[in-house]
Coordinates of C-alpha atoms and ligand atoms in Angstrom, one line a residue:
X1 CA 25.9 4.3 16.2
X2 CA 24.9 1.9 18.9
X3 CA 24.4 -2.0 17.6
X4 CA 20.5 -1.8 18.2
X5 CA 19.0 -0.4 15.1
X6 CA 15.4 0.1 15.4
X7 CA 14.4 0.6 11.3
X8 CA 10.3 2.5 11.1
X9 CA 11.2 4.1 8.4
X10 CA 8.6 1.6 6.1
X11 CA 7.4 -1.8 6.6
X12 CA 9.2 -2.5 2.8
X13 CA 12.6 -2.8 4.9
X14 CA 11.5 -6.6 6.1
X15 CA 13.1 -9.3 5.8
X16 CA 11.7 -12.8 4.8
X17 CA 10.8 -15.1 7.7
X18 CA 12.5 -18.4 8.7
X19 CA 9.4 -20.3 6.6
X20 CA 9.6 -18.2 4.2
X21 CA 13.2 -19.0 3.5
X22 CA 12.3 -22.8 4.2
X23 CA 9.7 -22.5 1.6
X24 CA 12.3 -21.3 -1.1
X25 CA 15.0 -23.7 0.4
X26 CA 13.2 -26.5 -0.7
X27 CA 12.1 -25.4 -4.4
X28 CA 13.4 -27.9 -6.7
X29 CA 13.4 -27.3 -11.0
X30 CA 10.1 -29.0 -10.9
X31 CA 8.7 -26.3 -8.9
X32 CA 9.7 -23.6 -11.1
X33 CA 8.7 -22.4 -15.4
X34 CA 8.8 -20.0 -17.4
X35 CA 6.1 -17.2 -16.2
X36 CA 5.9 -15.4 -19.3
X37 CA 4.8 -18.7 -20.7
X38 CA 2.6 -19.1 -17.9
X39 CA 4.6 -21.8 -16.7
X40 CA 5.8 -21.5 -13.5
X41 CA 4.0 -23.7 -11.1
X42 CA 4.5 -21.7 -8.0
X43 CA 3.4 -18.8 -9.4
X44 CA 0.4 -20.2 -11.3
X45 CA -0.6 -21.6 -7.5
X46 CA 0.2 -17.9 -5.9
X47 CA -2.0 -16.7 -8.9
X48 CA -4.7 -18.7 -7.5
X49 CA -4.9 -18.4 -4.4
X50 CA -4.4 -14.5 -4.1
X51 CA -7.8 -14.7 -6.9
X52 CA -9.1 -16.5 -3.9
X53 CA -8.3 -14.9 -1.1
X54 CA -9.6 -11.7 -2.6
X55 CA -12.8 -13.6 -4.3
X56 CA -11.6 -12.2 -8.1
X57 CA -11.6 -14.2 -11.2
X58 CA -7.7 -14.1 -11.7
X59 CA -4.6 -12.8 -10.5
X60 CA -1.0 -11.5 -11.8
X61 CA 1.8 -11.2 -9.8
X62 CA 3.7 -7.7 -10.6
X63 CA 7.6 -6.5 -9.8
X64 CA 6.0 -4.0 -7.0
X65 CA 2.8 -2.0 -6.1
X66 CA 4.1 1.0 -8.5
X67 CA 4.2 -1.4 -11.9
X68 CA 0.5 -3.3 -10.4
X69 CA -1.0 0.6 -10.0
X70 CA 0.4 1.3 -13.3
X71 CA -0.6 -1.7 -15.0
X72 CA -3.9 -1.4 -13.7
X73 CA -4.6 2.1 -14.6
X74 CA -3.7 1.5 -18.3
X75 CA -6.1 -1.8 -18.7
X76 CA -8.8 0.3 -17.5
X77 CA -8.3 3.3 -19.0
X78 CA -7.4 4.7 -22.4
X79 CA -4.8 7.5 -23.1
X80 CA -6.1 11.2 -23.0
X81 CA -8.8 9.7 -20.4
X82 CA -9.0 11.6 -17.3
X83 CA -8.6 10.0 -13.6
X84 CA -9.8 10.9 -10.0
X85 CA -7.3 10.3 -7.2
X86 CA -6.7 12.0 -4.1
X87 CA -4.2 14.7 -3.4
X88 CA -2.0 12.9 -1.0
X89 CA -2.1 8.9 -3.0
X90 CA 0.9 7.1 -3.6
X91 CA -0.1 7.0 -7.2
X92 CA -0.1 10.7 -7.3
X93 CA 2.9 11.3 -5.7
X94 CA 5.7 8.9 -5.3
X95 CA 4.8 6.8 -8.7
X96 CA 6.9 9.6 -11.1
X97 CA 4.0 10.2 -12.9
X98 CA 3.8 7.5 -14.2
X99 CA 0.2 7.5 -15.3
X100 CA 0.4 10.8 -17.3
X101 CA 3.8 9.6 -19.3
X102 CA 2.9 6.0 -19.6
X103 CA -0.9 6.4 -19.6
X104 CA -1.5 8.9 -21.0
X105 CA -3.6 10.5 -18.2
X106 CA -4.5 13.6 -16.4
X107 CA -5.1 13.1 -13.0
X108 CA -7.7 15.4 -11.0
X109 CA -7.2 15.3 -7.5
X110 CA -9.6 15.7 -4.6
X111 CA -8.6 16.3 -0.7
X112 CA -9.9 14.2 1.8
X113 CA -9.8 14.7 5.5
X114 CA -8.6 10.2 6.4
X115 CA -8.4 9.1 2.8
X116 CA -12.3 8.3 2.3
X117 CA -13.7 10.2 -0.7
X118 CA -17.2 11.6 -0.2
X119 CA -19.6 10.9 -3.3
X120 CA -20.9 14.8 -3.3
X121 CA -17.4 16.0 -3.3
X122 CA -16.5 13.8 -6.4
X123 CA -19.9 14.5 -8.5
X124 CA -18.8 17.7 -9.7
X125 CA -15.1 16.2 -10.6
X126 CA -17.4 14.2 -13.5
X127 CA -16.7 15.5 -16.5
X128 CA -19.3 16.2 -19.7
X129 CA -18.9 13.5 -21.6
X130 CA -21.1 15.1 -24.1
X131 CA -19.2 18.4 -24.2
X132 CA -16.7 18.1 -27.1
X133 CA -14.3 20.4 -25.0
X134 CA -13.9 18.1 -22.3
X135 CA -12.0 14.9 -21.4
X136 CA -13.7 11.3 -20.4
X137 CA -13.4 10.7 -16.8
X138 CA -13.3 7.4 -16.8
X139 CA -11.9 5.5 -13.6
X140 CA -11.7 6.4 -9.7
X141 CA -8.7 5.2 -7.6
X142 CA -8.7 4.7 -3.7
X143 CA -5.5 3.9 -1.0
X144 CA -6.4 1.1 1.3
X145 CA -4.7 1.8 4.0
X146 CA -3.9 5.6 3.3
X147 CA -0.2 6.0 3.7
X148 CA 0.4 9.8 4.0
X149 CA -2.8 10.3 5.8
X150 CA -1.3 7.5 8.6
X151 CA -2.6 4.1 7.5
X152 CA -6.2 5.0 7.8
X153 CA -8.7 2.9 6.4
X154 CA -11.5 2.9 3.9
X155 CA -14.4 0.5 4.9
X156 CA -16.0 -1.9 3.3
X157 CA -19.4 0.4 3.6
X158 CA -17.2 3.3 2.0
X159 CA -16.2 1.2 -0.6
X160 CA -19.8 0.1 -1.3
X161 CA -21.5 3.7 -1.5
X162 CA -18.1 4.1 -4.2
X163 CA -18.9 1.4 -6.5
X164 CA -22.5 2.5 -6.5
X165 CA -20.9 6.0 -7.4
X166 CA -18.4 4.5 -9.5
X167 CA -21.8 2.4 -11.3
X168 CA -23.5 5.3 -11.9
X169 CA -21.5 7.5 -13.8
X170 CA -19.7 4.7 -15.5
X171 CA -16.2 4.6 -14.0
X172 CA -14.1 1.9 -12.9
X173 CA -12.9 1.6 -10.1
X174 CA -9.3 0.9 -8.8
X175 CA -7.9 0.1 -5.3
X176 CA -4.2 0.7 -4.4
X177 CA -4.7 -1.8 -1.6
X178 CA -0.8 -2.5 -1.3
X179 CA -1.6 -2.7 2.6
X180 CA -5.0 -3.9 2.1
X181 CA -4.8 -6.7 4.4
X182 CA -3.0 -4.3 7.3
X183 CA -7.1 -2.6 6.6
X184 CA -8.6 -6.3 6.9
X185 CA -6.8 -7.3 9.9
X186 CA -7.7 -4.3 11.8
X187 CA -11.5 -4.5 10.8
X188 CA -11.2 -8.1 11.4
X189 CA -12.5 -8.4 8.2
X190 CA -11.4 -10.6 5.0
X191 CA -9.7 -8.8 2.3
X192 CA -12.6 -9.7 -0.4
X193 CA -14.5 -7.8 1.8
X194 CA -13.3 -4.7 0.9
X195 CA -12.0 -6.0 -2.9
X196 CA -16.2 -7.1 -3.9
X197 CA -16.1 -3.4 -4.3
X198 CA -13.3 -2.2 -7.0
X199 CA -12.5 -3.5 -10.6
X200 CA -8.9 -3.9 -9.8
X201 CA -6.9 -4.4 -6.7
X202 CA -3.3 -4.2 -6.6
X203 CA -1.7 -5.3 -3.2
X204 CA 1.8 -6.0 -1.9
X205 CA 3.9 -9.0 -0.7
X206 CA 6.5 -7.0 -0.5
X207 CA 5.7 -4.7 2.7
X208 CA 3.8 -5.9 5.8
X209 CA 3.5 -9.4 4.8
X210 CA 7.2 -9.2 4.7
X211 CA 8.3 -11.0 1.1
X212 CA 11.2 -9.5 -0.4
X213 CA 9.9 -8.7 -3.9
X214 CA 6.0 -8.7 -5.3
X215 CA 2.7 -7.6 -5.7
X216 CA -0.4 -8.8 -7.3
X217 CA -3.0 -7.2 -9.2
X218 CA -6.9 -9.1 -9.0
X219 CA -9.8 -8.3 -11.1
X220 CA -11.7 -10.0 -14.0
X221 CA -10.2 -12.6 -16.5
X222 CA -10.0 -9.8 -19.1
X223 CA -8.7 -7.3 -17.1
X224 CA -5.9 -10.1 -16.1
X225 CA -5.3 -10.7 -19.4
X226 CA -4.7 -7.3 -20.7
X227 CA -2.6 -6.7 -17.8
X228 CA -0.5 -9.5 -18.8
X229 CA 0.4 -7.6 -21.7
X230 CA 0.8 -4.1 -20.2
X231 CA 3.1 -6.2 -17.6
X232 CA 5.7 -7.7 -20.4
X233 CA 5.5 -4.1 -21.8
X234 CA 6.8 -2.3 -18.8
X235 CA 9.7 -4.9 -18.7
X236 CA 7.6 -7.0 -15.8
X237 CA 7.6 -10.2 -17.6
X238 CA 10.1 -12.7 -15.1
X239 CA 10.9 -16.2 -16.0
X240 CA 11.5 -18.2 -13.3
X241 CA 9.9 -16.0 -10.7
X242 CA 8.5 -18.9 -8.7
X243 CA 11.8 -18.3 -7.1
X244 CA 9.9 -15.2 -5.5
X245 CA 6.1 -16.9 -5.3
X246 CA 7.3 -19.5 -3.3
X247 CA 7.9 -17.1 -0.5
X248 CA 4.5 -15.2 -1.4
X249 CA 2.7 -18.8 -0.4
X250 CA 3.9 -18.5 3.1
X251 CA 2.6 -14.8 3.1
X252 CA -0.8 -15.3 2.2
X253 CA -1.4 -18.2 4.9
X254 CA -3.8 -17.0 7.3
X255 CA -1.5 -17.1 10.4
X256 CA 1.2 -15.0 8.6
X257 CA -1.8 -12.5 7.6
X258 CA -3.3 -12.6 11.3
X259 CA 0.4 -11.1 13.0
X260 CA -0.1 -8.4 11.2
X261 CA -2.3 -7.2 14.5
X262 CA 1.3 -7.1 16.4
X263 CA 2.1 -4.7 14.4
X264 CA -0.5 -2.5 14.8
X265 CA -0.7 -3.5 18.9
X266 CA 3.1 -1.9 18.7
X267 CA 2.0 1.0 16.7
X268 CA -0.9 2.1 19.3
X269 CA 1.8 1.4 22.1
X270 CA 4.2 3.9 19.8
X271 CA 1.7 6.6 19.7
X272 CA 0.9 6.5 22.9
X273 CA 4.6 6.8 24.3
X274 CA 4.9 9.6 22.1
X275 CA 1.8 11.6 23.1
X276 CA 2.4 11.3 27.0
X277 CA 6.0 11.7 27.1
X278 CA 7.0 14.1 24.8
X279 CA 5.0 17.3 24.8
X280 CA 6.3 18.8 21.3
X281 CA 4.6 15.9 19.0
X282 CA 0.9 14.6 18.4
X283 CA 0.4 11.4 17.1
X284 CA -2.3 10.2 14.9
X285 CA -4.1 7.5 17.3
X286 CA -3.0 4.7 14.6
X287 CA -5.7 2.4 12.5
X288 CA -3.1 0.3 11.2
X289 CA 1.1 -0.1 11.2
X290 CA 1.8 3.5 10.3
X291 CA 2.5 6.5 13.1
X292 CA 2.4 10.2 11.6
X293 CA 3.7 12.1 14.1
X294 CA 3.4 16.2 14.4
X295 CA 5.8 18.3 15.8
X296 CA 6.0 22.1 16.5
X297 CA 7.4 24.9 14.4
X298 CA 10.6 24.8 16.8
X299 CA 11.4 21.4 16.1
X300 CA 13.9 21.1 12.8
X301 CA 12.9 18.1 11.9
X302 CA 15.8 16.9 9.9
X303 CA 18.3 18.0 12.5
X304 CA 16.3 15.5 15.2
X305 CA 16.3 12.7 12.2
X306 CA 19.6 12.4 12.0
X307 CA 19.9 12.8 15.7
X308 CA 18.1 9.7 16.7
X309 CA 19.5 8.0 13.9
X310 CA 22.9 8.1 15.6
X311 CA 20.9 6.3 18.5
X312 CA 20.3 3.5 16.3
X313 CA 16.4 4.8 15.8
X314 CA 15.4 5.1 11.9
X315 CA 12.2 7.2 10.7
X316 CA 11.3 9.0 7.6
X317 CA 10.9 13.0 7.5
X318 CA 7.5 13.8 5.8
X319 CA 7.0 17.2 5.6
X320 CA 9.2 20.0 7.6
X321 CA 7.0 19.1 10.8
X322 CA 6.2 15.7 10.7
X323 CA 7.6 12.1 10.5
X324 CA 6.3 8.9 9.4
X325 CA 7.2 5.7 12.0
X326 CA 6.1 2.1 10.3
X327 CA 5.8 -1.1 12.5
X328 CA 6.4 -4.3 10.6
X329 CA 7.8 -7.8 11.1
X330 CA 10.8 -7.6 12.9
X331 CA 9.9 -4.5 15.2
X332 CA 9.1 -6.2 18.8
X333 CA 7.5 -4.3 22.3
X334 CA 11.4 -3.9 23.2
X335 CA 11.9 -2.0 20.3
X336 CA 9.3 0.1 21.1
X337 CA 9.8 1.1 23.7
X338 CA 13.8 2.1 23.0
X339 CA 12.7 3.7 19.8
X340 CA 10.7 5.9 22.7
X341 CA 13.0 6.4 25.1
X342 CA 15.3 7.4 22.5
X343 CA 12.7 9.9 20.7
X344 CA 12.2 11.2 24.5
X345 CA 16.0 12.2 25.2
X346 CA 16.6 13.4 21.4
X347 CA 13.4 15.9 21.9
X348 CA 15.0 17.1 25.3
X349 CA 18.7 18.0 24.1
X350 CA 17.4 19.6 20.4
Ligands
LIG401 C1 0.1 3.0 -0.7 C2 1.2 2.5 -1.5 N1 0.9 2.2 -2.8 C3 1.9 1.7 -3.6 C4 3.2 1.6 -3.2 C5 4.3 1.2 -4.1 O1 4.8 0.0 -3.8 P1 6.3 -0.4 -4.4 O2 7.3 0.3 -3.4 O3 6.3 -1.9 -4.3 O4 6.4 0.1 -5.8 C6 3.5 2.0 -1.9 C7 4.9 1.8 -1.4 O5 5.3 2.3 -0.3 C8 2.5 2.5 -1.0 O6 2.8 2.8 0.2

C-alpha cells in the first residue's frame, strides 16, 4: 500500500470541513433540544432553511437518504398501493426492499436510457383503478442525479412534463434527489428549480456536501407532519441531533454548494484521462461527480480492483465490466491525475 490513498469509491466517504467542525466546536447547550420535541434549535433553523432553499413548506431532517425515501414513500402512499420506479434507482435496489416490507408496496419498474422517464412509456404502467383485479398506482419516484446510470440529470423541463403526467393520472410524485444539488450546480440552476416539480424531495448532507450524517425530506406541512411520525417509527427520532444540524448549516451555504463544480471539473478531467490513455475502458462523458467506466470482456474486473487498490487508488466494481469512480470533497487535480496514472499502469500489467 503506498501512503496516498485516493478513495472514488462514493462521495459518502467525506469528511467534514474545517467550518464545519468550527461550526460544531462552538455549539453550546443553548444551541441544542430535544428534536423529537421539536426542540432543538439548530435543527429547527436547518429545518428552515433547507424548506427554503428548496421553496417547500417544511422540512425534516432524516438519519440518511434510505430512511427520507422510505419515509417518504409511506406518507404518500398506502400499503398494497402500487409504485413506479425505474429499474436501475437506488430505491429499487440498494434500499433492501424496503418499500415492499415496510410499505407495503409493489414496485413496477421501467428502463430508461439516462434516468429520464418518458410520459408514453409510463402511461401504460397506469393501472385500472376501476378494475377490481387490479392495484392503485398511486405515486411516481425519480433519481436526481441518477447514480447507476452515472450521475445524469433530470431537468427541470423533464420534471415539469412529469408533474403534468403525475397531475393527470393522480399520482404523487417523489424525488430521490440525495445529489440534487450536484444536478443544480451543473445546470447552474437552484435546487427549487427542479423540487417546484415533486411532492417530496429527499436529499442528502451526507454525500457531496460532505456532512457526516443526514438527509432531509421537503414537501407540504402535512406531508412533514406525517413523516414525523413514520420517522419516530423507523427508530429516526434523535434528541440532541443539533449536534449533526450544526454541520448541515455550513453545508447548505451557498459557497459550500457552489464547490461542488470542482468536483465535477475533476470528474470530466477523470474521464477524459481514462478515454485517451487507456484503450480497454469508455467512460460516460460525466454530468455530474460520478464516472461509470466500461471495460472489455478481457478485463476481470475484480482482479484490476484490487490491483489498483494496492496502489493506494479505491473504486467500486459495478457490474463484471464496469466500475463506478465518485469525485467529492477531498479528491484534488493531483489526485486525479495519480488515480490515472495508476489506472494506466494497472490496465497494462493485467
Ligand atoms: C441516489 C441515492 N439515493 C439514496 C441513497 C441513500 O443514501 P444513504 O446512504 O444515506 O442511505 C444513495 C446512497 O448512496 C443514493 O446514491
Amino acid at each position: 500500500m503506498t501512503d496516498l490513498i485516493v478513495d472514488l469509491r462514493s462521495d459518502t466517504v467525506t469528511k467534514p470541513s474545517p467550518d464545519m467542525w468550527n461550526a460544531l466546536k462552538s455549539l453550546t447547550n443553548d444551541d441544542l433540544g430535544d428534536d423529537v420535541f421539536g426542540e432543538d434549535p439548530t435543527v429547527n433553523e436547518l429545518e428552515k432553511i433547507a424548506a427554503k432553499i428548496t421553496g417547500k413548506e417544511a422540512a425534516l431532517l432524516v438519519t440518511s437518504g434510505t430512511q427520507g425515501n422510505l419515509i417518504s414513500l409511506l406518507s404518500s402512499t398506502s400499503p398494497g398501493d402500487e409504485i413506479l420506479i425505474e429499474e436501475q434507482s437506488h430505491i429499487f435496489h440498494y434500499e433492501v426492499g424496503g418499500a415492499a416490507r415496510i410499505g407495503g408496496l409493489t414496485s413496477r419498474t421501467f428502463s430508461t436510457l439516462r434516468g429520464t422517464p418518458k410520459q408514453e412509456n409510463l402511461q401504460p404502467l397506469i393501472r385500472e383503478r376501476n378494475d377490481l383485479h387490479q392495484a392503485w398506482t398511486t405515486l411516481l419516484a425519480v433519481e436526481n442525479t441518477h447514480n447507476k446510470h452515472g450521475g445524469t440529470i433530470v431537468s427541470p423541463l423533464d420534471l415539469k412534463l412529469l408533474k403534468e403526467f403525475c397531475t393527470e393520472n393522480d399520482l404523487k410524485f417523489h424525488m430521490d434527489g440525495a445529489r440534487i444539488f450536484n444536478a443544480a450546480v451543473a445546470l447552474g440552476m437552484k435546487v427549487k428549480d427542479f423540487a417546484q416539480y415533486v411532492d417530496s424531495l429527499t436529499f442528502c448532507l451526507s454525500k457531496g456536501l460532505s456532512c457526516p450524517v443526514g438527509s432531509i425530506i421537503v414537501g407540504d406541512l402535512e406531508f412533514i407532519q406525517k413523516s414525523r411520525k413514520y420517522r419516530k417509527m423507523l427508530g429516526g427520532g434523535m434528541r440532541q441531533a443539533g449536534i449533526l444540524a450544526s454541520m448541515g448549516l455550513i453545508a447548505l451555504k451557498a459557497n459550500w454548494i457552489k464547490r461542488l463544480a470542482e468536483d465535477h471539473q475533476n470528474a470530466k478531467l477523470l474521464a477524459k484521462g481514462l478515454q485517451e490513455l487507456t484503450g480497454s475502458i469508455i467512460a460516460n462523458i460525466p454530468e455530474t461527480n460520478i464516472v461509470i467506466a466500461h471495460f472489455d470482456e478481457s478485463i476481470p474486473i475484480n482482479e484490476f480492483v484490487n490491483s489498483i487498490r494496492k496502489k493506494g487508488v479505491l473504486v467500486l466494481p459495478m457490474d463484471s465490466h464496469s466500475i463506478r469512480l465518485v469525485t467529492h470533497y477531498g479528491i484534488t487535480k493531483a489526485d486525479i491525475d495519480f488515480a490515472i496514472q495508476e489506472i494506466v499502469e494497472s490496465i497494462k500489467l493485467i
